[in-house]
Coordinates of C-alpha atoms in Angstrom, one line a residue:
M1 CA -68.2 1.3 -9.2
R2 CA -65.1 3.4 -8.8
K3 CA -64.6 1.6 -5.5
Y4 CA -65.1 -1.9 -7.7
L5 CA -62.5 -0.6 -9.4
L6 CA -60.4 0.7 -7.2
F7 CA -59.7 -2.7 -5.5
A8 CA -59.8 -4.9 -8.3
L9 CA -56.6 -2.6 -9.4
L10 CA -55.1 -2.5 -5.8
T11 CA -55.4 -6.1 -6.2
A12 CA -53.6 -6.7 -9.6
C13 CA -51.0 -4.6 -8.2
F14 CA -50.4 -6.6 -4.9
F15 CA -50.2 -10.1 -7.1
T16 CA -48.0 -8.5 -9.7
L17 CA -45.5 -7.6 -6.5
A18 CA -45.9 -11.2 -5.4
E19 CA -44.9 -12.4 -9.0
E20 CA -41.6 -10.1 -9.1
D21 CA -41.4 -10.6 -5.6
Y22 CA -41.3 -13.7 -6.3
A23 CA -38.7 -13.8 -9.4
N24 CA -36.7 -12.1 -7.5
V25 CA -36.0 -14.3 -4.8
V26 CA -35.8 -17.2 -7.5
G27 CA -32.7 -15.3 -9.3
K28 CA -31.0 -14.7 -5.9
V29 CA -30.6 -18.5 -5.4
E30 CA -29.6 -19.3 -8.6
N31 CA -26.7 -16.4 -8.3
W32 CA -25.6 -17.9 -5.1
I33 CA -25.0 -21.1 -6.0
E34 CA -23.9 -19.8 -9.5
N35 CA -21.7 -17.9 -7.8
N36 CA -20.5 -20.9 -5.2
Y37 CA -20.1 -24.3 -6.4
R38 CA -18.7 -25.4 -9.1
K39 CA -20.8 -25.9 -12.3
G40 CA -20.7 -29.8 -13.3
S41 CA -19.9 -31.0 -9.2
R42 CA -22.0 -33.0 -7.2
A43 CA -22.6 -30.3 -4.6
I44 CA -24.6 -28.2 -7.7
K45 CA -26.8 -30.5 -8.3
I46 CA -28.1 -31.0 -5.4
K47 CA -28.7 -27.6 -4.7
Y48 CA -30.9 -27.1 -7.7
S49 CA -32.8 -30.4 -6.8
E50 CA -33.6 -28.0 -3.4
L51 CA -34.4 -25.2 -5.9
D52 CA -36.4 -27.3 -8.1
E53 CA -38.7 -29.1 -4.8
I54 CA -39.5 -25.9 -3.7
I55 CA -41.1 -24.3 -6.9
N56 CA -42.8 -27.9 -8.2
E57 CA -44.4 -28.0 -5.2
K58 CA -47.9 -28.3 -5.7
G59 CA -50.9 -26.4 -2.8
I60 CA -48.6 -23.6 -1.6
G61 CA -48.4 -20.3 -3.2
K62 CA -46.1 -18.2 -4.0
Q63 CA -45.4 -16.1 -0.9
A64 CA -46.0 -19.2 1.2
K65 CA -42.9 -21.0 -1.6
I66 CA -40.4 -17.4 -1.0
I67 CA -40.9 -17.9 2.9
K68 CA -39.4 -21.9 2.2
L69 CA -36.3 -20.5 -0.2
K70 CA -35.6 -17.9 2.6
K71 CA -36.1 -20.8 5.1
A72 CA -33.8 -23.0 2.9
F73 CA -31.2 -21.1 2.0
P74 CA -30.5 -18.5 4.0
K75 CA -27.6 -17.1 2.9
A76 CA -28.6 -15.8 -0.3
F77 CA -30.7 -13.4 1.0
V78 CA -27.9 -12.2 3.4
K79 CA -26.6 -8.8 2.4
V80 CA -22.6 -8.6 2.4
E81 CA -21.7 -4.4 2.4
K82 CA -18.8 -5.8 -0.1
P83 CA -15.3 -3.7 0.4
L84 CA -14.6 -0.7 -2.0
I85 CA -11.7 -2.4 -2.9
Y86 CA -12.4 -5.3 -5.3
Q87 CA -10.0 -8.3 -4.9
E88 CA -9.6 -11.4 -7.6
P89 CA -10.0 -14.6 -6.0
I90 CA -6.0 -15.4 -7.4
S91 CA -3.7 -12.6 -8.5
W92 CA -0.2 -13.0 -11.2
E93 CA 2.5 -11.0 -12.4
I94 CA 4.7 -12.5 -15.0
H95 CA 9.1 -11.6 -14.3
S96 CA 12.7 -12.7 -15.2
L97 CA 12.2 -12.7 -18.7
S98 CA 15.4 -14.3 -20.3
L99 CA 16.4 -16.3 -22.9
G100 CA 18.9 -19.8 -23.4
Y101 CA 20.0 -22.7 -24.7
D102 CA 21.0 -26.4 -23.8
I103 CA 24.6 -27.3 -24.8
T104 CA 26.0 -31.0 -25.1
E105 CA 29.2 -31.0 -23.4
S106 CA 31.7 -33.4 -25.7
A107 CA 33.9 -34.2 -22.8
T108 CA 31.4 -35.7 -20.1
G109 CA 28.0 -35.6 -23.0
T110 CA 26.1 -34.2 -20.0
T111 CA 23.3 -31.4 -21.5
K112 CA 23.6 -27.6 -19.4
D113 CA 20.7 -25.2 -19.5
V114 CA 23.1 -21.7 -20.2
D115 CA 21.2 -18.8 -19.9
I116 CA 22.9 -16.5 -22.6
L117 CA 22.0 -13.2 -21.0
K118 CA 24.6 -14.1 -17.6
A119 CA 26.8 -16.0 -20.7
V120 CA 27.3 -13.1 -22.8
S121 CA 27.8 -10.1 -20.0
S122 CA 30.7 -12.9 -17.7
N123 CA 32.1 -14.1 -21.0
E124 CA 31.4 -17.6 -19.9
S125 CA 28.4 -20.3 -20.5
E126 CA 27.1 -20.2 -16.8
H127 CA 24.7 -23.4 -15.0
N128 CA 21.4 -21.5 -14.8
S129 CA 19.0 -23.9 -12.8
S130 CA 15.8 -23.9 -13.9
T131 CA 13.7 -23.2 -10.6
Q132 CA 12.5 -19.9 -10.6
S133 CA 13.3 -17.9 -7.7
S134 CA 10.5 -15.3 -6.4
R135 CA 11.1 -11.7 -6.0
I136 CA 9.7 -9.5 -4.1
S137 CA 6.4 -8.9 -6.4
R138 CA 4.0 -6.5 -6.2
H139 CA 2.2 -8.5 -3.3
K140 CA 4.9 -8.4 -0.7
V141 CA 6.7 -5.0 -0.7
D142 CA 9.9 -3.5 -0.6
A143 CA 11.5 -1.4 2.3
G144 CA 13.7 0.1 -0.4
A145 CA 13.8 3.9 0.3
G146 CA 13.4 3.7 3.3
A147 CA 15.9 1.6 4.6
N148 CA 19.5 4.2 4.4
A149 CA 21.6 5.7 6.7
E150 CA 19.4 8.9 6.6
I151 CA 16.5 7.5 7.5
G152 CA 15.6 10.2 10.0
Q153 CA 14.8 12.3 6.5
N154 CA 13.1 10.2 4.5
P155 CA 9.9 10.7 4.3
F156 CA 8.8 7.4 3.3
K157 CA 10.2 5.6 6.5
W158 CA 7.0 4.0 6.8
L159 CA 8.3 1.7 3.7
D160 CA 10.2 0.1 6.9
H161 CA 7.2 -1.4 8.4
L162 CA 6.5 -3.6 5.1
S163 CA 10.0 -5.2 4.7
G164 CA 8.9 -8.6 3.8
S165 CA 4.9 -8.5 4.7
T166 CA 1.9 -9.4 2.0
I167 CA -0.3 -6.5 2.2
Q168 CA -3.4 -7.4 0.7
L169 CA -3.3 -4.4 -2.5
H170 CA -5.7 -6.0 -3.9
A171 CA -4.0 -6.0 -7.5
R172 CA -4.4 -7.6 -10.4
Y173 CA -1.1 -7.3 -13.3
V174 CA -3.2 -7.2 -16.7
Y175 CA 0.2 -8.1 -18.8
G176 CA 0.3 -5.7 -21.9
K177 CA -2.3 -3.2 -20.9
D178 CA -0.6 0.2 -20.9
W179 CA 2.4 -1.6 -21.4
T180 CA 5.0 1.7 -21.2
N181 CA 3.4 2.4 -17.8
Q182 CA 4.4 -0.4 -15.5
R183 CA 7.1 0.0 -13.0
T184 CA 8.0 -4.1 -13.4
E185 CA 10.4 -4.9 -16.4
L186 CA 10.4 -7.7 -18.1
W187 CA 13.3 -6.8 -20.7
S188 CA 15.1 -4.3 -17.9
D189 CA 17.4 -1.7 -19.7
R190 CA 21.2 -3.9 -18.4
N191 CA 19.3 -6.2 -20.5
K192 CA 19.0 -4.8 -24.0
E193 CA 22.2 -3.0 -23.5
I194 CA 23.0 -6.7 -23.9
F195 CA 21.8 -7.8 -26.6
L196 CA 22.9 -4.0 -28.3
K197 CA 26.3 -4.9 -27.8
E198 CA 26.3 -8.7 -28.2
R199 CA 23.1 -9.3 -30.6
A200 CA 25.8 -11.2 -33.3
K201 CA 27.6 -13.0 -31.2
I202 CA 23.9 -14.3 -30.0
T203 CA 23.0 -14.4 -33.4
E204 CA 26.6 -16.5 -34.4
M205 CA 25.6 -18.4 -30.9
I206 CA 22.5 -20.3 -32.4
H207 CA 24.6 -21.5 -35.3
Q208 CA 26.8 -22.9 -32.8
V209 CA 27.7 -26.9 -32.9
G210 CA 26.5 -28.2 -29.8
V211 CA 23.7 -25.9 -29.6
R212 CA 20.1 -26.8 -29.2
N213 CA 17.8 -25.9 -28.2
L214 CA 17.4 -22.0 -27.9
H215 CA 14.7 -20.8 -25.5
L216 CA 12.8 -18.4 -23.8
T217 CA 12.2 -18.0 -20.4
F218 CA 9.7 -16.9 -17.6
A219 CA 8.3 -16.6 -14.3
I220 CA 4.4 -16.0 -13.4
S221 CA 4.1 -15.5 -9.5
F222 CA 0.7 -17.0 -8.4
T223 CA -1.3 -15.2 -5.1
N224 CA -3.8 -17.0 -4.1
N225 CA -5.8 -14.0 -1.9
S226 CA -8.3 -16.4 -0.9
N227 CA -9.8 -18.4 2.3
E228 CA -9.0 -21.8 1.3
E229 CA -6.6 -24.3 -0.5
V230 CA -6.8 -23.2 -4.9
R231 CA -5.1 -26.2 -6.9
C232 CA -4.2 -26.3 -11.0
D233 CA -3.4 -28.8 -13.8
L234 CA 0.3 -27.3 -15.1
K235 CA -0.7 -30.1 -18.1
K236 CA -3.4 -27.7 -19.8
I237 CA -1.4 -24.7 -19.4
E238 CA 0.0 -22.9 -22.6
I239 CA 0.6 -19.4 -22.2
P240 CA 0.9 -17.7 -26.5
V241 CA 3.9 -15.4 -27.2
Y242 CA 3.9 -12.8 -29.3
M243 CA 6.3 -10.4 -31.0
N244 CA 4.9 -7.6 -33.6
G245 CA 1.5 -9.1 -33.8
K246 CA 3.0 -12.8 -34.8
L247 CA 2.3 -15.5 -32.9
I248 CA 5.8 -17.8 -32.4
K249 CA 4.2 -20.6 -30.0
S250 CA 3.0 -21.0 -26.8
A251 CA 5.3 -21.9 -23.1
T252 CA 4.6 -25.0 -21.2
F253 CA 5.5 -25.0 -18.2
H254 CA 9.0 -25.8 -17.4
G255 CA 9.5 -28.7 -14.0
S256 CA 8.4 -32.1 -13.5
L257 CA 4.9 -31.2 -12.1
E258 CA 1.7 -32.7 -13.2
E259 CA -0.5 -30.6 -10.4
I260 CA -0.1 -27.3 -8.3
I261 CA -1.7 -25.9 -4.8
I262 CA -1.4 -23.2 -3.0
L263 CA -2.7 -22.4 0.2
A264 CA -4.5 -19.3 0.8
K265 CA -3.1 -17.0 1.4
T266 CA 0.6 -17.7 -0.8
T267 CA 2.4 -17.0 -3.4
V268 CA 3.8 -19.7 -6.2
V269 CA 6.5 -18.9 -8.7
L270 CA 6.3 -21.1 -11.5
S271 CA 8.7 -21.5 -14.7
F272 CA 7.4 -21.3 -17.7
R273 CA 9.8 -22.1 -21.4
M274 CA 9.5 -21.6 -25.2
N275 CA 11.6 -23.5 -27.4
L276 CA 12.1 -22.1 -30.6
D277 CA 13.4 -23.2 -33.8
T278 CA 16.7 -21.5 -36.2
T279 CA 14.5 -18.9 -38.0
S280 CA 12.0 -18.2 -34.5
A281 CA 15.0 -17.7 -32.6
R282 CA 16.1 -14.9 -34.7
E283 CA 13.5 -13.3 -35.1
L284 CA 13.3 -12.8 -31.4
V285 CA 16.9 -12.3 -30.4
A286 CA 16.7 -9.2 -33.1
F287 CA 12.9 -7.6 -31.9
M288 CA 14.3 -8.1 -28.2
G289 CA 16.9 -5.5 -28.9
N290 CA 14.2 -2.9 -27.7
H291 CA 10.7 -4.6 -26.7
A292 CA 9.9 -7.5 -24.5
P293 CA 8.0 -9.9 -26.6
D294 CA 3.6 -10.2 -25.5
I295 CA 3.3 -12.6 -23.4
R296 CA -0.4 -13.2 -23.3
I297 CA -1.6 -14.8 -20.5
D298 CA -5.1 -13.4 -21.1
H299 CA -5.1 -15.8 -24.4
S300 CA -4.3 -18.7 -22.4
S301 CA -7.1 -20.6 -20.1
I302 CA -5.6 -21.4 -17.1
I303 CA -8.3 -22.7 -13.8
F304 CA -7.9 -22.8 -10.2
E305 CA -10.1 -25.2 -8.2
M306 CA -11.1 -24.4 -5.5
K307 CA -11.2 -26.9 -2.7
E308 CA -14.3 -26.5 0.3
S309 CA -16.1 -24.4 -2.6
Q310 CA -15.4 -26.1 -5.4
R311 CA -15.7 -23.3 -7.7
S312 CA -13.5 -23.0 -10.8
I313 CA -11.7 -19.5 -11.5
N314 CA -10.5 -19.3 -14.5
I315 CA -8.2 -16.1 -13.7
T316 CA -8.6 -14.5 -17.7
A317 CA -12.1 -14.4 -17.5
K318 CA -13.5 -11.0 -17.0
G319 CA -15.1 -10.7 -13.3
N320 CA -19.2 -9.0 -13.2
V321 CA -17.8 -6.8 -11.8
H322 CA -16.6 -3.2 -13.1
T323 CA -13.7 -1.7 -10.9
I324 CA -11.5 1.1 -11.6
P325 CA -7.5 1.2 -10.9
V326 CA -5.5 3.6 -8.5
Q327 CA -1.8 3.6 -8.6
I328 CA 1.0 5.0 -6.6
S329 CA 4.3 4.7 -7.9
M330 CA 7.6 5.9 -5.8
P331 CA 10.2 5.5 -4.9
G332 CA 10.3 2.0 -3.7
F333 CA 6.9 1.3 -4.0
Y334 CA 5.1 1.0 -6.5
S335 CA 1.2 -1.2 -7.2
T336 CA -2.4 -0.5 -7.9
W337 CA -6.0 -1.5 -5.7
N338 CA -8.6 -2.0 -7.7
I339 CA -11.6 0.3 -6.6
R340 CA -15.1 -1.1 -7.0
K341 CA -17.0 1.9 -10.0
Y342 CA -20.5 1.6 -7.9
H343 CA -21.3 2.2 -4.0
T344 CA -23.0 -1.7 -3.0
S345 CA -25.8 0.6 -0.7
N346 CA -26.5 2.6 -3.9
S347 CA -26.4 3.7 -7.3
N348 CA -23.5 6.4 -7.6
T349 CA -20.1 6.7 -8.8
V350 CA -16.8 6.4 -6.4
T351 CA -15.9 9.4 -6.2
I352 CA -11.7 10.2 -6.2
G353 CA -11.5 11.4 -2.8
E354 CA -13.3 7.9 -1.4
A355 CA -11.4 6.0 -3.5
L356 CA -8.1 7.6 -2.2
K357 CA -9.3 7.5 1.4
A358 CA -10.1 3.5 0.8
V359 CA -6.5 3.0 -0.2
N360 CA -5.3 5.0 2.8
D361 CA -7.7 2.8 5.0
D362 CA -6.4 -0.3 3.0
L363 CA -1.9 1.2 3.8
Y364 CA -3.4 2.2 7.4
R365 CA -4.2 -1.6 8.7
V366 CA 0.7 -2.4 7.9
V367 CA 1.9 1.4 8.9
Q368 CA -0.7 2.3 11.7
R369 CA -0.4 6.1 10.0
D370 CA -2.6 8.0 7.5
L371 CA -1.0 8.6 4.8
M372 CA -2.7 10.9 2.8
K373 CA -3.8 14.0 5.3
W374 CA -7.4 16.2 4.8
E375 CA -8.3 19.2 5.6
N376 CA -11.8 21.0 4.5
G377 CA -12.0 18.1 2.1
T378 CA -9.0 18.7 0.5
L379 CA -5.9 16.5 0.2
V380 CA -3.3 18.4 1.9
S381 CA 0.0 15.7 2.3
F382 CA 1.0 12.3 1.4
S383 CA 4.1 10.7 3.3
D384 CA 4.5 14.4 4.9
I385 CA 4.9 15.0 1.0
P386 CA 2.7 18.7 0.5
F387 CA 0.7 19.1 -2.6
E388 CA 1.2 23.0 -2.9
I389 CA 4.1 23.9 -2.7
S390 CA 3.8 26.7 -0.3
S391 CA 7.3 27.5 1.1
D392 CA 11.4 26.6 -0.2
V393 CA 12.3 22.5 -0.7
N394 CA 14.5 21.3 1.1
A395 CA 17.7 21.7 -1.2
E396 CA 19.1 18.5 -0.1
R397 CA 16.3 16.0 -0.6
C398 CA 13.3 17.6 -2.3
Y399 CA 10.3 14.8 -2.9
F400 CA 7.3 16.1 -5.0
V401 CA 3.5 14.7 -4.9
F402 CA 1.3 15.1 -7.8
L403 CA -1.9 13.3 -9.2
Q404 CA -3.4 12.4 -12.7
D405 CA -6.2 12.2 -14.3
N406 CA -5.6 8.8 -16.4
D407 CA -8.2 9.3 -18.7
T408 CA -7.3 13.3 -19.6
R409 CA -3.7 12.1 -18.8
K410 CA -3.7 15.6 -16.9
L411 CA -2.7 16.3 -13.5
I412 CA -5.6 17.6 -11.8
P413 CA -5.8 19.8 -8.0
V414 CA -6.6 18.4 -4.5
N415 CA -8.5 20.1 -3.7
A416 CA -12.7 19.6 -1.9
G417 CA -14.4 21.0 -5.3
T418 CA -11.8 17.2 -7.9
L419 CA -12.1 14.9 -4.8
D420 CA -15.8 15.0 -4.6
Q421 CA -16.1 14.1 -8.7
P422 CA -16.6 10.5 -9.7
L423 CA -13.3 8.8 -10.0
P424 CA -12.2 8.8 -14.4
A425 CA -13.0 6.0 -15.6
S426 CA -9.6 5.1 -16.8
G427 CA -8.5 5.3 -12.7
I428 CA -6.0 8.2 -11.5
T429 CA -2.1 7.6 -10.5
L430 CA -0.4 9.3 -7.4
W431 CA 3.1 9.7 -8.8
S432 CA 6.3 10.8 -5.5
I433 CA 8.9 11.2 -6.9
Y434 CA 12.4 12.4 -5.5
S435 CA 14.6 14.4 -7.2
E436 CA 17.9 12.8 -6.8
K437 CA 17.0 9.3 -8.2
P438 CA 16.1 9.6 -11.9
E439 CA 14.2 5.8 -11.6
S440 CA 11.6 7.3 -9.8
Y441 CA 10.2 8.8 -12.4
E442 CA 11.0 7.6 -15.4
N443 CA 7.4 6.2 -16.0
I444 CA 5.6 9.3 -15.8
P445 CA 4.1 9.9 -19.8
S446 CA 6.4 13.1 -21.6
G447 CA 3.4 14.5 -20.9
V448 CA 3.0 14.2 -17.4
K449 CA 6.2 15.5 -17.0
K450 CA 5.8 18.3 -18.9
Q451 CA 3.1 19.8 -17.1
I452 CA 4.8 19.2 -13.9
L453 CA 7.9 21.0 -15.1
E454 CA 5.4 24.2 -16.0
K455 CA 3.8 24.0 -12.6
L456 CA 7.4 23.8 -10.6
E457 CA 8.0 26.7 -12.6
R458 CA 5.1 28.8 -12.0
I459 CA 5.3 28.4 -8.4
A460 CA 9.1 28.8 -9.1
E461 CA 8.8 32.1 -10.8
K462 CA 5.8 33.4 -8.7
K463 CA 7.3 32.6 -4.7
K464 CA 10.8 33.3 -5.9
L465 CA 11.4 30.1 -4.3
S466 CA 15.6 29.1 -5.2
N467 CA 16.1 26.1 -3.5
L468 CA 12.2 25.2 -6.0
M469 CA 14.1 27.0 -9.1
F470 CA 17.2 25.2 -8.8
F471 CA 15.8 21.8 -9.0
V472 CA 13.5 23.3 -11.8
G473 CA 18.0 23.2 -13.6
K474 CA 17.7 20.4 -13.0
F475 CA 15.4 18.8 -14.0
Y476 CA 16.1 20.3 -16.8
F477 CA 19.6 19.1 -16.9
K478 CA 18.6 15.7 -16.4
G479 CA 16.6 15.5 -19.0
F480 CA 12.8 15.5 -17.0
P481 CA 10.9 15.8 -19.4
N482 CA 13.5 16.5 -22.6
K483 CA 17.4 17.4 -21.8
N484 CA 17.6 22.1 -22.4
E485 CA 21.3 22.8 -20.8
K486 CA 20.2 26.1 -22.4
K487 CA 17.1 26.4 -19.8
A488 CA 18.3 24.6 -17.0
F489 CA 21.4 27.1 -16.3
E490 CA 19.0 30.0 -16.8
W491 CA 17.6 27.9 -13.9
F492 CA 20.4 27.7 -12.4
E493 CA 21.4 31.7 -12.4
K494 CA 17.9 33.0 -11.1
A495 CA 18.9 31.2 -7.9
A496 CA 22.9 31.4 -7.8
E497 CA 21.8 35.9 -8.2
K498 CA 19.6 34.4 -5.0
G499 CA 22.6 32.9 -3.5
N500 CA 22.2 29.4 -3.7
A501 CA 24.7 27.7 -3.4
Y502 CA 23.6 24.5 -4.7
A503 CA 23.1 26.7 -7.8
Q504 CA 26.0 28.5 -7.3
N505 CA 27.7 25.5 -7.7
G506 CA 25.1 24.4 -10.9
L507 CA 27.0 27.8 -13.0
G508 CA 30.0 26.6 -12.2
Y509 CA 29.5 23.2 -13.8
C510 CA 27.8 24.8 -16.8
Y511 CA 31.0 27.6 -17.1
Y512 CA 33.4 25.0 -16.5
Y513 CA 32.0 21.8 -18.8
S514 CA 30.0 24.5 -21.5
K515 CA 26.8 23.0 -20.8
G516 CA 24.0 25.3 -22.0
V517 CA 26.8 28.1 -22.0
E518 CA 29.9 28.8 -23.5
Q519 CA 33.3 27.5 -21.7
N520 CA 34.3 30.2 -19.8
Y521 CA 36.9 28.4 -16.5
A522 CA 37.1 32.0 -15.1
E523 CA 33.3 32.3 -14.4
A524 CA 33.3 28.5 -13.2
V525 CA 35.6 29.6 -10.3
K526 CA 34.1 32.2 -9.8
W527 CA 31.0 30.0 -9.4
Y528 CA 32.4 27.6 -7.8
R529 CA 34.4 30.0 -5.2
K530 CA 30.8 31.6 -4.2
A531 CA 29.8 27.9 -3.3
A532 CA 32.4 26.4 -1.9
E533 CA 33.0 29.5 0.8
K534 CA 29.5 28.9 2.1
G535 CA 30.0 26.1 2.7
Y536 CA 29.1 23.8 0.0
A537 CA 31.3 20.2 0.7
V538 CA 30.8 19.8 -4.2
A539 CA 32.2 23.4 -4.3
Q540 CA 34.7 22.7 -2.5
Y541 CA 36.5 20.2 -4.3
N542 CA 34.9 21.1 -7.5
L543 CA 37.3 24.4 -6.7
G544 CA 40.0 22.6 -5.2
V545 CA 40.1 20.7 -8.6
C546 CA 40.5 24.2 -10.4
Y547 CA 43.6 25.0 -8.0
A548 CA 44.7 22.0 -9.0
K549 CA 45.0 22.2 -13.5
G550 CA 44.8 26.2 -13.3
E551 CA 42.4 26.2 -14.6
G552 CA 40.3 29.3 -14.2
V553 CA 43.1 30.5 -11.6
E554 CA 46.4 30.6 -11.4
K555 CA 47.9 27.0 -10.4
N556 CA 48.1 26.4 -6.4
Y557 CA 48.7 23.2 -4.8
A558 CA 48.1 24.5 -1.4
E559 CA 45.2 26.0 -2.6
A560 CA 44.3 23.2 -3.7
V561 CA 44.7 20.7 -0.7
K562 CA 42.8 23.2 1.2
W563 CA 40.1 23.4 -0.2
F564 CA 39.9 19.0 -1.0
R565 CA 40.8 18.6 3.3
K566 CA 37.3 21.5 3.0
A567 CA 35.3 19.0 1.6
A568 CA 36.8 15.1 3.1
E569 CA 36.4 17.2 6.4
Q570 CA 32.1 17.1 4.8
N571 CA 32.9 13.3 4.2
N572 CA 32.6 13.8 0.6
A573 CA 34.0 10.9 -0.8
E574 CA 35.3 13.0 -4.4
G575 CA 37.2 15.3 -2.3
Q576 CA 38.7 12.5 1.0
A577 CA 40.3 10.3 -2.2
L578 CA 41.9 13.7 -4.1
L579 CA 43.0 14.4 -0.7
G580 CA 45.3 11.1 -0.5
G581 CA 46.0 11.3 -4.0
C582 CA 47.9 14.7 -2.8
Y583 CA 49.5 12.9 0.6
L584 CA 50.4 9.8 -1.7
Q585 CA 52.1 11.6 -3.8
G586 CA 53.4 14.6 -1.5
I587 CA 51.9 17.1 -3.8
G588 CA 51.0 20.6 -2.0
V589 CA 51.4 18.3 1.4
E590 CA 54.1 16.9 2.9
K591 CA 54.4 13.0 1.6
N592 CA 51.9 11.2 4.2
P593 CA 51.2 7.2 2.9
A594 CA 49.4 6.2 6.3
K595 CA 47.5 9.4 5.9
A596 CA 46.5 8.8 2.2
K597 CA 45.2 5.4 2.8
E598 CA 43.6 6.2 5.6
L599 CA 41.3 9.1 2.9
F600 CA 41.5 6.0 0.6
Q601 CA 39.5 3.5 2.9
K602 CA 36.9 6.0 4.0
A603 CA 36.5 7.3 0.1
A604 CA 35.8 3.9 -0.7
A605 CA 33.6 3.0 2.1
Q606 CA 31.4 5.0 0.7
G607 CA 31.7 3.3 -3.2
F608 CA 33.7 5.5 -4.6
E609 CA 35.3 4.0 -7.4
P610 CA 39.0 4.9 -7.7
A611 CA 39.9 5.0 -4.1
K612 CA 39.3 1.2 -4.4
E613 CA 41.1 1.4 -7.3
A614 CA 44.2 3.1 -5.3
L615 CA 43.9 1.5 -1.8
Q616 CA 44.0 -1.9 -4.5
K617 CA 47.9 -0.4 -5.6
M618 CA 48.6 0.4 -2.5
E619 CA 47.5 -3.4 -1.2
Q620 CA 49.5 -4.7 -3.9
A621 CA 52.5 -2.2 -3.4
E622 CA 52.9 -3.1 0.4
Q623 CA 52.7 -7.3 -0.3

């Protein structure tokens, strides 16, 4: 009896498994058809017809149908190991935001399109072509910091390899999401400055006779990351624009095209325009003094049709793939990689270390070197910049790298224990900052800046690193995260007492200009001299100024010339310019206009504006 029961149980289990396998197989075929053919197309109807024919076939069992299905739809059963980095078929970026208006010229009766920002900043109406030029987007990488004269000292010289190259960064820019942390800002500080300064004039423009059709324009770069041609009906695109949560109206394509075709692996830039009535225009001008309007491409319906597979892609639709962003922000480079949350081979969540290695491999394809280096499971450096500071930093070109957990907004260690942890739900950001370029850290959240500064303070204090002490003072002075001149003075003093020439000059500057301490020219001269005698050109120039003005020391033009000359010999532009001035006027040295001109030329070649002006006056006088 038990044998019969056991046999019946095994038979039932076998048929149950067979039914489950059959349902699973049918489901795979259906998913494959849905993912590879456009809904409503003739091709998808043919494939479903083939599927139904096998499913409804009489006289054969489910196992036989499974064999037929696998033979008829072999691609549905090919196990593809998907890459850890997920790439959207179509990625996009919004840029080139501006306000403009049409003006009718009374003499000719013609209409031209005027860009308000250009008109106000140059105080004249300039013709602004409706064709938007493509700038380097997140999918094209500029050499940026890598293309300078001191490339040998630049840890990002590898960016040279990326110049003009299209890199599959797998980034999808989501406008409006985490807006404050996006590097590419639509509303630049320069534009804000113009609006705040000229707001009344712009408002007046709106009511001028002949001025009509005030409009907001912007451009969108669409990148086709797929391997086939795609097309889009431009007449159907409407992109809503909001201000303080209030819908202004929708922007439409600005141009004569009705359809756009994007070839595989290429980018096109399209211009969109939204006409405004007088009331909306005035409200928007007031709003844009401090904010960019919210261009909600995610609320529009932009459909791309793929030529070969006949699939439809709604770029605003949320995909089924669960991804987590990994961002890298550094001087001259910023991008986001979308990492699949789960491995394709198992259900384990991707770790921080695995995500970083995937990004490293993606960059390796272009630069042909590993930018991230590991030792015993610990991430040691990025682009040769160490994560942990074990010795003093370069006093002239100082770079730092940090890793941030985007969930907690806290810095995280890069040891094996942390890197083996699951990737945080909001992702991670690798920040690389260059102390001499404030723009390299302007997008770092203030809370993270505070953590970075606290970490640098602890290391500088513990290891007695004078250059790092100097940079801590410099960060406080520059407002990282908040300007604190008293703290800056204290850190300069600590480093200066250890003989650090840069800090000694910084301390002299604080005494001279009363930054964090009471003004004291004598103390300024004392510290300038210490740094100048160590050969620091900036301090030599500063000491020369004190002698020339008689501040903190008896006025002595000969001594001023002596220190200006020392600074000029080190190619210090300020020293060259002031030494040139001395030669031109015969102050502290015999008058020599030819020598003055030579020095002004050297300083001007470095971009020093006062030297350019002096040179221009000399050339005008010679005519």
